[in-house]
mmCIF file of C-alpha atoms and ligand atoms in Angstrom:
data_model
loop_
_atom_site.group_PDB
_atom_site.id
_atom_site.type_symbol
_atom_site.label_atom_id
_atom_site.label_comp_id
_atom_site.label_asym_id
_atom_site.label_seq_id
_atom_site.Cartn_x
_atom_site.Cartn_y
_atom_site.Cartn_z
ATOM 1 C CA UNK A 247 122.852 101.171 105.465
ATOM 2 C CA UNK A 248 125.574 99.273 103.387
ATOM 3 C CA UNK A 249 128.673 101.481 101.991
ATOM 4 C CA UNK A 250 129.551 100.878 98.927
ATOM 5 C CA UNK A 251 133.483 101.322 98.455
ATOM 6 C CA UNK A 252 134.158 102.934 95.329
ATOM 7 C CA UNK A 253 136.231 100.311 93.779
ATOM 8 C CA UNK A 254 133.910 97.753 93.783
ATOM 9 C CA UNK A 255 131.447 99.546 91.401
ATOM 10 C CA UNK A 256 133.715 100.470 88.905
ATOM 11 C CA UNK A 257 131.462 100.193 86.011
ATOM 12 C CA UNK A 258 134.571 99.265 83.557
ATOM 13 C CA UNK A 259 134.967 96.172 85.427
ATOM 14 C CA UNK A 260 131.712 95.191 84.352
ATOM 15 C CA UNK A 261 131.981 93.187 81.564
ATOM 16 C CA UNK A 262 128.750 91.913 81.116
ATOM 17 C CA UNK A 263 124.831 92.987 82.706
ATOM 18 C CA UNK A 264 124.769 89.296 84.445
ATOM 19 C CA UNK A 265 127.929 89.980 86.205
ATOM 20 C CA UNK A 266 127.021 92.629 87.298
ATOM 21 C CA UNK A 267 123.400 91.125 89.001
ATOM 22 C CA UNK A 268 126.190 89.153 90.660
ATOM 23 C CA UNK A 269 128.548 91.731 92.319
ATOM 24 C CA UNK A 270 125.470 93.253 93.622
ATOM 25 C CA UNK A 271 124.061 90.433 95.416
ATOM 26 C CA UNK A 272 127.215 89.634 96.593
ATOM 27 C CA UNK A 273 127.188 93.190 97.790
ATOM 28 C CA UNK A 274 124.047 92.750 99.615
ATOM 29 C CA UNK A 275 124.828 89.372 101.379
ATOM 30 C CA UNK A 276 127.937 91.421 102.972
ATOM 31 C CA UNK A 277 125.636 93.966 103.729
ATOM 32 C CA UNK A 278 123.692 91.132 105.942
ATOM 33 C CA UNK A 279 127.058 90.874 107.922
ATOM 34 C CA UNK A 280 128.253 93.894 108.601
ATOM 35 C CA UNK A 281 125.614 96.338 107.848
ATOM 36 C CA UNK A 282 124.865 97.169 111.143
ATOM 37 C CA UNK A 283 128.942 98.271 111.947
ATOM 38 C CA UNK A 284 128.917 100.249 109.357
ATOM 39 C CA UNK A 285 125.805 102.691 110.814
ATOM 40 C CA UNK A 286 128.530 105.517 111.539
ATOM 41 C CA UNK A 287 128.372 109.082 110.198
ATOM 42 C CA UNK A 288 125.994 110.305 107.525
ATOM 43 C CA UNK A 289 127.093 109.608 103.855
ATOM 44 C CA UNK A 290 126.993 112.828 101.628
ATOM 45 C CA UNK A 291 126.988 113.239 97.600
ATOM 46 C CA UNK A 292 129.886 114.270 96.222
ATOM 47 C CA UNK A 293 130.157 114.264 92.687
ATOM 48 C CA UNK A 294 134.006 114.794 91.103
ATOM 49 C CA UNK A 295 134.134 116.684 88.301
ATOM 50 C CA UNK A 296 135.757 114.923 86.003
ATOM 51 C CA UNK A 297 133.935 112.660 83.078
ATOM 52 C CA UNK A 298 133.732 109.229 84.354
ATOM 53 C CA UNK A 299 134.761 110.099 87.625
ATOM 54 C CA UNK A 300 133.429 107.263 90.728
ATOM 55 C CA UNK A 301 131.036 108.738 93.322
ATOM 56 C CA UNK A 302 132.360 107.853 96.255
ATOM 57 C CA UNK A 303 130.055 106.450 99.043
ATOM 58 C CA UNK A 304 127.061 105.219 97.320
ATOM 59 C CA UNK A 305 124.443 103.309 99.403
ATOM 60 C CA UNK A 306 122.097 100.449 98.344
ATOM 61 C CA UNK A 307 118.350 101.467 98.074
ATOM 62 C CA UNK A 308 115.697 98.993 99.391
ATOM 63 C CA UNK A 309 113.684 100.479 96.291
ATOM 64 C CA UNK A 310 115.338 99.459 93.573
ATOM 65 C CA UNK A 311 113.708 96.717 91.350
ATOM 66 C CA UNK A 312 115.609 93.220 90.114
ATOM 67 C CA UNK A 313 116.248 93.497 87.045
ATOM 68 C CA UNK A 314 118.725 92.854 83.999
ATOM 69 C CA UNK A 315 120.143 96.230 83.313
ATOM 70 C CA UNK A 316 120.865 98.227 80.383
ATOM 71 C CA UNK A 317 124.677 98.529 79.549
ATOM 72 C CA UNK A 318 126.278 102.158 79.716
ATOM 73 C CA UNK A 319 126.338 102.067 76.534
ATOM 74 C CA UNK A 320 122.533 101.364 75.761
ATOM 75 C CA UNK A 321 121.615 104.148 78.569
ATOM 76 C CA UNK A 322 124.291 106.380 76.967
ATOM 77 C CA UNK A 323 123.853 106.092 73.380
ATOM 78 C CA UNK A 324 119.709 106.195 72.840
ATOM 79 C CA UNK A 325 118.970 109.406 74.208
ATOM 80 C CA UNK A 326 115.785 112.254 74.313
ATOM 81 C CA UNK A 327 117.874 115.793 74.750
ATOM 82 C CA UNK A 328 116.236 118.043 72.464
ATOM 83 C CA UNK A 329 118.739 120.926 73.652
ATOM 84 C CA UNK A 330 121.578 118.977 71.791
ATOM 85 C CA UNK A 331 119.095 117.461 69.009
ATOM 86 C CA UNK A 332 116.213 115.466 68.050
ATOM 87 C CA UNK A 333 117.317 112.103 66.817
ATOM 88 C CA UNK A 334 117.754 109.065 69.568
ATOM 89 C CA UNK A 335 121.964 109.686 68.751
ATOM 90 C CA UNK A 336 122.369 113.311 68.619
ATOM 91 C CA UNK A 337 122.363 113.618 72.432
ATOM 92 C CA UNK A 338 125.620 111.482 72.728
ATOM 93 C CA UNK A 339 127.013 112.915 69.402
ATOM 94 C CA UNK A 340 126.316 116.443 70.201
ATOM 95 C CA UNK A 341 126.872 116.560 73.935
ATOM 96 C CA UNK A 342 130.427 115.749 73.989
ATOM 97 C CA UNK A 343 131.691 119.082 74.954
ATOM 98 C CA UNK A 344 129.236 120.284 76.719
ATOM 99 C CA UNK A 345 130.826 121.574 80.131
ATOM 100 C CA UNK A 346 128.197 120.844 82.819
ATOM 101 C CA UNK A 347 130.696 123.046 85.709
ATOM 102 C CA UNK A 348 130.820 125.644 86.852
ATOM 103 C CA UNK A 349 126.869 124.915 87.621
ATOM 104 C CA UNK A 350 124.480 126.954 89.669
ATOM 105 C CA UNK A 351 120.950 126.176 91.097
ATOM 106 C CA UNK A 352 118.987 128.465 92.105
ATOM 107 C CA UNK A 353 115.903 127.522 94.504
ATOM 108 C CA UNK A 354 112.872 130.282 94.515
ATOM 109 C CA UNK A 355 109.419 130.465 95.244
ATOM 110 C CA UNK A 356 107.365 129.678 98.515
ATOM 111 C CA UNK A 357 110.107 128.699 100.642
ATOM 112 C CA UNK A 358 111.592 129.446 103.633
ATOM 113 C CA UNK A 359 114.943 128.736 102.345
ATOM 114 C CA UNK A 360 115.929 130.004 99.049
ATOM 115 C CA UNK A 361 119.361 131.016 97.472
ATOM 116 C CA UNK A 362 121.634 130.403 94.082
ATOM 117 C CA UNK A 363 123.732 127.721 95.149
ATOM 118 C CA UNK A 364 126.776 125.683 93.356
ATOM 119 C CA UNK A 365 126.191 122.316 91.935
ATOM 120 C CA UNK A 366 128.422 120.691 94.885
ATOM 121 C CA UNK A 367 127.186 122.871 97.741
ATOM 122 C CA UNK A 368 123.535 122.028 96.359
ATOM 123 C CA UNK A 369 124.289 118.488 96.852
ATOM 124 C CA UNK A 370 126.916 118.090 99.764
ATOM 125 C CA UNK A 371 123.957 117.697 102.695
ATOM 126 C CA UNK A 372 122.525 114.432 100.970
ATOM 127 C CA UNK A 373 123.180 110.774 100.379
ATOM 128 C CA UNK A 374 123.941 109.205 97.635
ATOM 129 C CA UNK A 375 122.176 105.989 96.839
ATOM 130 C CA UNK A 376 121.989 103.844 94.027
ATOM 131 C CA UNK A 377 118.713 103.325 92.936
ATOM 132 C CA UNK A 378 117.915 100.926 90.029
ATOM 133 C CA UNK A 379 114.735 101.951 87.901
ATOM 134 C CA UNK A 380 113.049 101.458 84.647
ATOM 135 C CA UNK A 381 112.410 104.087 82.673
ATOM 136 C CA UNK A 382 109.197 103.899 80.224
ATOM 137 C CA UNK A 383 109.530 106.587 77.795
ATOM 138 C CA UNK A 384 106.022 107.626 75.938
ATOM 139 C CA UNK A 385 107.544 106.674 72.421
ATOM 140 C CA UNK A 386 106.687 102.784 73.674
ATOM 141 C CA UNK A 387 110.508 101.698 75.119
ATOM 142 C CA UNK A 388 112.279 101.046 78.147
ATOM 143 C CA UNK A 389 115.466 100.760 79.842
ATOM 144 C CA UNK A 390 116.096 99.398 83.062
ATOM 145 C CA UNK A 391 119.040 102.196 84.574
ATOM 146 C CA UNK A 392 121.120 102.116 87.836
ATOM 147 C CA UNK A 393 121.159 105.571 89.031
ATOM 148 C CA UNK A 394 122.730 107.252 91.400
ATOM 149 C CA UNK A 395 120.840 109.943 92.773
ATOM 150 C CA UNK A 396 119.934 111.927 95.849
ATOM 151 C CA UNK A 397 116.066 111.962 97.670
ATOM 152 C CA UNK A 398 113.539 114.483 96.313
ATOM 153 C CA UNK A 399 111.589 114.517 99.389
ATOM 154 C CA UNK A 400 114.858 115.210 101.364
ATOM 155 C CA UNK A 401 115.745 118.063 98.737
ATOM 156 C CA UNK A 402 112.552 119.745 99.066
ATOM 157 C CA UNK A 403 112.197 119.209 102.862
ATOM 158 C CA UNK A 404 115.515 121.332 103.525
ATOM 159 C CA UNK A 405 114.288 124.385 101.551
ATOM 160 C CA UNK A 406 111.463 124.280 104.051
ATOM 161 C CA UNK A 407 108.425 124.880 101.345
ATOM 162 C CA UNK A 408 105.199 127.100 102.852
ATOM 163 C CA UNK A 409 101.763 125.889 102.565
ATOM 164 C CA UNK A 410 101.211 128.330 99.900
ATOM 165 C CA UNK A 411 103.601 125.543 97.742
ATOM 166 C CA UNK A 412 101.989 122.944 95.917
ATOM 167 C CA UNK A 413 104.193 122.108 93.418
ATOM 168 C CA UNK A 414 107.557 122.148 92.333
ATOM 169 C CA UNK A 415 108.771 123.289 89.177
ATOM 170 C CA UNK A 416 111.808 122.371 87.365
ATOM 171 C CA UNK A 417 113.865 124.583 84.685
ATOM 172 C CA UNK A 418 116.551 123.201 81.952
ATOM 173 C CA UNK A 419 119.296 125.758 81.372
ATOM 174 C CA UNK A 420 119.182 127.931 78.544
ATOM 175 C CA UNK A 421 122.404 128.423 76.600
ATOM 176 C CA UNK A 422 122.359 128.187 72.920
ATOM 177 C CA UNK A 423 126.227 128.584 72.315
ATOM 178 C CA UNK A 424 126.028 125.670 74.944
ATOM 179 C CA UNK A 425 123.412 123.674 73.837
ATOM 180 C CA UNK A 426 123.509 123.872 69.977
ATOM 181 C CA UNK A 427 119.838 122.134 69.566
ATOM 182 C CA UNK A 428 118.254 125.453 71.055
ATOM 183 C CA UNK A 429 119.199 127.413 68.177
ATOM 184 C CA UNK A 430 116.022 125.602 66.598
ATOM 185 C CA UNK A 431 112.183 126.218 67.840
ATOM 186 C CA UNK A 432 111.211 122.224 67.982
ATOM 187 C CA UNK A 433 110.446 123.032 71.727
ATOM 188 C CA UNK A 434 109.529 126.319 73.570
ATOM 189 C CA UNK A 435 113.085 126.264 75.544
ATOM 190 C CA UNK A 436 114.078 126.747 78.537
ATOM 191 C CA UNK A 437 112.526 122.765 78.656
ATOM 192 C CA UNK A 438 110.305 122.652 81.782
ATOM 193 C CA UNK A 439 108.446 120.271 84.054
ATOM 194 C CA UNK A 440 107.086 120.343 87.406
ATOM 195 C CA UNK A 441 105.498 117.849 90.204
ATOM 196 C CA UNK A 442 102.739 118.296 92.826
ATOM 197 C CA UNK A 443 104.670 118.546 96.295
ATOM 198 C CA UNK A 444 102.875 114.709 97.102
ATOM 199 C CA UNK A 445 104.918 113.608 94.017
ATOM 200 C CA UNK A 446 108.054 115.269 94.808
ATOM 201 C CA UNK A 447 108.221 114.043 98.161
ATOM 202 C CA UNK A 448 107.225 110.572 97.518
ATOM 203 C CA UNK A 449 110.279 108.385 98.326
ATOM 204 C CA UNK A 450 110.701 106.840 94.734
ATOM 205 C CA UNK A 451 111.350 110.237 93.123
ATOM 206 C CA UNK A 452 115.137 111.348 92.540
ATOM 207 C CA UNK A 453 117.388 113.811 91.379
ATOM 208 C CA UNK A 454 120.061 111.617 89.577
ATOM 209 C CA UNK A 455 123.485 112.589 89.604
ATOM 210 C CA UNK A 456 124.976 108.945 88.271
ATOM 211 C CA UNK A 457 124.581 106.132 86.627
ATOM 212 C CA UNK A 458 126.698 102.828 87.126
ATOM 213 C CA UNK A 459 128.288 104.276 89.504
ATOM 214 C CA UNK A 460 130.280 107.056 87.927
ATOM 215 C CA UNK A 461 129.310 110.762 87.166
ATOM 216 C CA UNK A 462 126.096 111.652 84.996
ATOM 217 C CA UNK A 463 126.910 111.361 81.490
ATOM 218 C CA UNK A 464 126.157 114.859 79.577
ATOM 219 C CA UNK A 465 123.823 113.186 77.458
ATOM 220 C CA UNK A 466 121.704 111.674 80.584
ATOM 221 C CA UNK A 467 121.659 115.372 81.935
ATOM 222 C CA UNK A 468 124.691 116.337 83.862
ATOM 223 C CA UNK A 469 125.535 117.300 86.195
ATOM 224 C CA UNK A 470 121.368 116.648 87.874
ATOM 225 C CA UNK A 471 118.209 115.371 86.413
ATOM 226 C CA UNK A 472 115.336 114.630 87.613
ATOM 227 C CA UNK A 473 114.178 110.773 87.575
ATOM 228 C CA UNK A 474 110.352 110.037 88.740
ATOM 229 C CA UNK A 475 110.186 106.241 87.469
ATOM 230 C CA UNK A 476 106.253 105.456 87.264
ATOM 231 C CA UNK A 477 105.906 108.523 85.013
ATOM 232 C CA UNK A 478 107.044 108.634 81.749
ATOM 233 C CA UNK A 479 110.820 109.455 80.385
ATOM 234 C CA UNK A 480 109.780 113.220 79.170
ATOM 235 C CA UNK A 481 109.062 114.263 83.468
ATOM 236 C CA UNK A 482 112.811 113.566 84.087
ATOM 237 C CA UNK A 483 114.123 116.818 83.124
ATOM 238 C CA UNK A 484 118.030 116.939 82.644
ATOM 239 C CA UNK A 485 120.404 120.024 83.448
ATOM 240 C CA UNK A 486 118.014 121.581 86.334
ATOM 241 C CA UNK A 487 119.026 124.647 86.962
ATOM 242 C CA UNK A 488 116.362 125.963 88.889
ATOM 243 C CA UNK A 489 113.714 124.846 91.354
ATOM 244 C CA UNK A 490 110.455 126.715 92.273
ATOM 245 C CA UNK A 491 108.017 126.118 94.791
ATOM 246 C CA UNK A 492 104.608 127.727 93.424
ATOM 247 C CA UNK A 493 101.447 127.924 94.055
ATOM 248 C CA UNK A 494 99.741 126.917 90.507
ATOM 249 C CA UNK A 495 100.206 124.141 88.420
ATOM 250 C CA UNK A 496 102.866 124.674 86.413
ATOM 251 C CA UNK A 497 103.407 125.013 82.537
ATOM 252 C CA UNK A 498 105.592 121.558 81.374
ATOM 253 C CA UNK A 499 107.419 121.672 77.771
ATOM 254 C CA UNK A 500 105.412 118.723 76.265
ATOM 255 C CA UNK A 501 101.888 120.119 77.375
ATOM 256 C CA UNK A 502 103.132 123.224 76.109
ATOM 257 C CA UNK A 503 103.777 122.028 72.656
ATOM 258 C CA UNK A 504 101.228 119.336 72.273
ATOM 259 C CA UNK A 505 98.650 119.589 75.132
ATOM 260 C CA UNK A 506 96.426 116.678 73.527
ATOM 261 C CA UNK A 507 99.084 114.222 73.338
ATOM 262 C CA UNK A 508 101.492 114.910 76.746
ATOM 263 C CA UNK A 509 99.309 115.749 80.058
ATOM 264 C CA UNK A 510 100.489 117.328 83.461
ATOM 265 C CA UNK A 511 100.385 114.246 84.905
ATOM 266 C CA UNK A 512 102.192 111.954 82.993
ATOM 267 C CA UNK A 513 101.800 108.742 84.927
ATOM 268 C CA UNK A 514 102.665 105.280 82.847
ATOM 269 C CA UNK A 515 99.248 104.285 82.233
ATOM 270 C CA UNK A 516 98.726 101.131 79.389
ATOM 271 C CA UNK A 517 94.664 101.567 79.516
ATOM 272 C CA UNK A 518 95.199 105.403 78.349
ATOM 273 C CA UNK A 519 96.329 105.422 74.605
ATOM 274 C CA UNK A 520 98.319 108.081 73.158
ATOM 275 C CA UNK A 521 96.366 109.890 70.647
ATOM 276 C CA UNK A 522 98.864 108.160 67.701
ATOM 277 C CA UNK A 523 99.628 104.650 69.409
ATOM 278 C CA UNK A 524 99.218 102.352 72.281
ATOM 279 C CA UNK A 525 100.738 102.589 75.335
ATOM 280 C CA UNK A 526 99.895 98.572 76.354
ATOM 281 C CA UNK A 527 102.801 97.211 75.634
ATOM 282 C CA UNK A 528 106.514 98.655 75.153
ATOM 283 C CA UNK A 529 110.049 97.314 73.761
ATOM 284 C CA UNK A 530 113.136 96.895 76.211
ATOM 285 C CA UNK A 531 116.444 98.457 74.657
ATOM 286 C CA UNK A 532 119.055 95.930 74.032
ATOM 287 C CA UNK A 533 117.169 93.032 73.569
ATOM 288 C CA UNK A 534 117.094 92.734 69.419
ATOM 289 C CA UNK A 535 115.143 94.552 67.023
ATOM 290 C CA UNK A 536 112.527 90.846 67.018
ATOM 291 C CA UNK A 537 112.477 90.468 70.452
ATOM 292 C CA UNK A 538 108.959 90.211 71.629
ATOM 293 C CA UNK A 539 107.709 93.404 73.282
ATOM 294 C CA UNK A 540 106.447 93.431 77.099
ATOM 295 C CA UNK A 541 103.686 94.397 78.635
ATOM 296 C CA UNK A 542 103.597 98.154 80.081
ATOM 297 C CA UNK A 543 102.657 98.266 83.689
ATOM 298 C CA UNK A 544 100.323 100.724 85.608
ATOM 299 C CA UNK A 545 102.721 103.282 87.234
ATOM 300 C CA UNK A 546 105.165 101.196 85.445
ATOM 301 C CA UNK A 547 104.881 98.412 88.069
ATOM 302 C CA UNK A 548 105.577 101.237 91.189
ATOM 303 C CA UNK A 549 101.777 100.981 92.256
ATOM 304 C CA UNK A 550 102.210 100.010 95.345
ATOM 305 C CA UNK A 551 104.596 103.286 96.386
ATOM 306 C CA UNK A 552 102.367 105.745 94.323
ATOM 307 C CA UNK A 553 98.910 104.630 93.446
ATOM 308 C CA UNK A 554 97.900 106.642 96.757
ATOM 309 C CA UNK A 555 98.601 109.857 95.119
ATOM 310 C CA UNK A 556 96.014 109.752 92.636
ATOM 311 C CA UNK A 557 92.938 108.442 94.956
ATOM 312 C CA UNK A 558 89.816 110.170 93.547
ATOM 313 C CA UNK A 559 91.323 111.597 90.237
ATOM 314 C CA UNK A 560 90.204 110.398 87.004
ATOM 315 C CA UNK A 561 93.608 109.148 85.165
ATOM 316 C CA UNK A 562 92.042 109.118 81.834
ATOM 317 C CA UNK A 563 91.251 112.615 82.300
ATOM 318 C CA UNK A 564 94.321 113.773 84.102
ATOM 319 C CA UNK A 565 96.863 112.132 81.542
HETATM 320 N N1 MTE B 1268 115.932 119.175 79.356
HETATM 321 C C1 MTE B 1268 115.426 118.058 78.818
HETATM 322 N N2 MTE B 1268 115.110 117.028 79.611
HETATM 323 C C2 MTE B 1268 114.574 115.890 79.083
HETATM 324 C C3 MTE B 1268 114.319 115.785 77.694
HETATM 325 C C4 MTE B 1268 114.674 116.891 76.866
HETATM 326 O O1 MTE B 1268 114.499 116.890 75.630
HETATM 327 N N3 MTE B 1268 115.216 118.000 77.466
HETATM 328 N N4 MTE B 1268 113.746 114.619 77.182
HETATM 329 C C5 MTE B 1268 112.932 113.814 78.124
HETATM 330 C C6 MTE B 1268 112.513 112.520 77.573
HETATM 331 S S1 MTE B 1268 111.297 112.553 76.402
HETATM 332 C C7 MTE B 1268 113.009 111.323 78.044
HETATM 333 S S2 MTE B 1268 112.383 109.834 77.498
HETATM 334 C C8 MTE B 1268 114.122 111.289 79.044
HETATM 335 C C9 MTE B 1268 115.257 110.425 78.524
HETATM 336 O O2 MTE B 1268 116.259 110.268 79.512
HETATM 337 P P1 MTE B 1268 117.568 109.429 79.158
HETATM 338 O O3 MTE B 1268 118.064 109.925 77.818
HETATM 339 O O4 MTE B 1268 118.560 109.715 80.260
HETATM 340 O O5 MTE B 1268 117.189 107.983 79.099
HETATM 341 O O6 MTE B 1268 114.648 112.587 79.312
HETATM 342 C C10 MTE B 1268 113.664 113.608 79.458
HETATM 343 N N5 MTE B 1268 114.286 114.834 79.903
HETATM 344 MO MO1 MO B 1269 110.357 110.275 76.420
#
């Protein structure tokens, strides 16, 4: 596994989405030479508290896809965070003093392992990798995002789930005099979401504790989100403050509040239509208002990892 040293991710000495293609493939090819000297102890996430604060130790991910990123300040500034408002800005505007320490997660449910832990002590046994995704939100747009995250599957495997668990639910925080956007109804708050236990310990899926190498912006979820990339945007639920393992599917915000429109499922899907527009094609952020849109792919283009989940179910049905 290659280290990355802090220093050389610094995302301020980025100056442009190119250069930074470059530093990582320069990255890589000294990965090729000393990769295998640098197999030593384990790596483990450690996130420092303060705002823009590196993450030290971040490995490369063989799954992250090639692409021209989003700037910080695309991924930053065009936000969905209902707790802190409903318009793409309000998220950034509204999040600024949002404190996301002291934080507590509490893990519940059918588990053999269960507790309230702190945000760092959650963390502390996993690896920190970057993993570079795009993100297809259901309103038809897309970012392409470097997080950096820990492994679901790894996460739920040390809480030691029972068979009786076959899915894992997530839980936003609920704090109003923190999070001014839940003083109105437009959701049914605390936001929720869940995954079937296949989905959560498929490889691709993430909880995200970075991006560009530097601490989780509030408005991307600090201090941990969730980020499954062939589903759409609304599945990666920010501020988790609780993790269940249950037995029946559970409820999720968007099927709460519009259960025609926003299914359990959620997987990117351009044959299925949303009930008010097309999901066949989508527009990259940061391109131009008249650039041409793209063309959304199945599982947004992560197929080949996840297709095998859904042998045998009918995706128009299960949306
Ligand atoms: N708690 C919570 N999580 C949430 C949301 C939200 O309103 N509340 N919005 C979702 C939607 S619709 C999208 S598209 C993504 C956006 O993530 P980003 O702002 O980091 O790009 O967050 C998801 N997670
Ligand atoms: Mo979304």
């Amino acid at each position: 596994m290659l280290i990355r040293k802090a220093e050389d991710i610094r995302p301020s000495e980025i100056t442009s989405k190119s250069n930074y293609l470059n530093r990582r493939n320069f990255l890589k090819s000294a990965g090729a030479i000393g990769g295998s000297a640098l197999a030593g102890p384990a790596l483990s996430a450690v996130v420092p508290v303060e705002e823009h604060a590196k993450i030290p130790n971040i490995a490369t991910s063989r799954f992250s896809k090639e692409e021209r990123n989003n700037s910080l300040e695309d991924i930053s500034t065009y936000n969905n965070y209902y707790e802190f408002g409903t318009g793409k800005a309000d998220p950034h505007k509204y999040s600024q003093k949002f404190k996301p320490r002291p934080w507590k997660i509490t893990v519940d449910g059918e588990a053999e392992e269960t507790g309230t832990y702190d945000f760092d002590d959650f963390i502390k046994p996993f690896d920190a990798e970057e993993r570079i995704y795009r993100m297809r939100c259901v309103e038809a747009w897309s970012m392409v995002i470097p997080w950096v995250g820990i492994s679901l599957a790894e996460v739920v495997k040390r809480f030691k789930p029972t068979s009786k668990a076959k899915y894992v639910a997530f839980t936003t925080l609920h704090d109003p005099s923190r999070m001014p956007g839940q003083r109105s109804r437009v959701l049914d708050w605390p936001y929720r979401e869940g995954l079937t236990i296949a989905e959560a310990t498929n490889p691709l899926a993430i909880l995200a504790i970075g991006i560009y190498g530097e601490a989780l912006p509030n408005q991307n979820g600090a201090p941990i989100r969730l980020v499954t990339p062939w589903k759409y945007g609304f599945k990666g639920i920010k501020g988790i403050v609780r993790m269940s393992f249950v037995e029946k599917q559970p409820r999720t915000s968007w099927n709460l509040s519009a259960p025609q429109e926003y299914g359990f499922y959620a997987n990117v899907n351009p044959d299925v239509d949303h009930p008010r527009w097309s999901q066949a094609r989508e527009r990259r952020i940061g391109t131009g208002l008249f650039a041409d849109k793209i063309p959304t792919r199945m599982f947004n283009g992560y197929g080949e990892q996840v297709a095998d989940l859904y042998k045998g179910l009918d995706l128009r049905k299960n949306f």
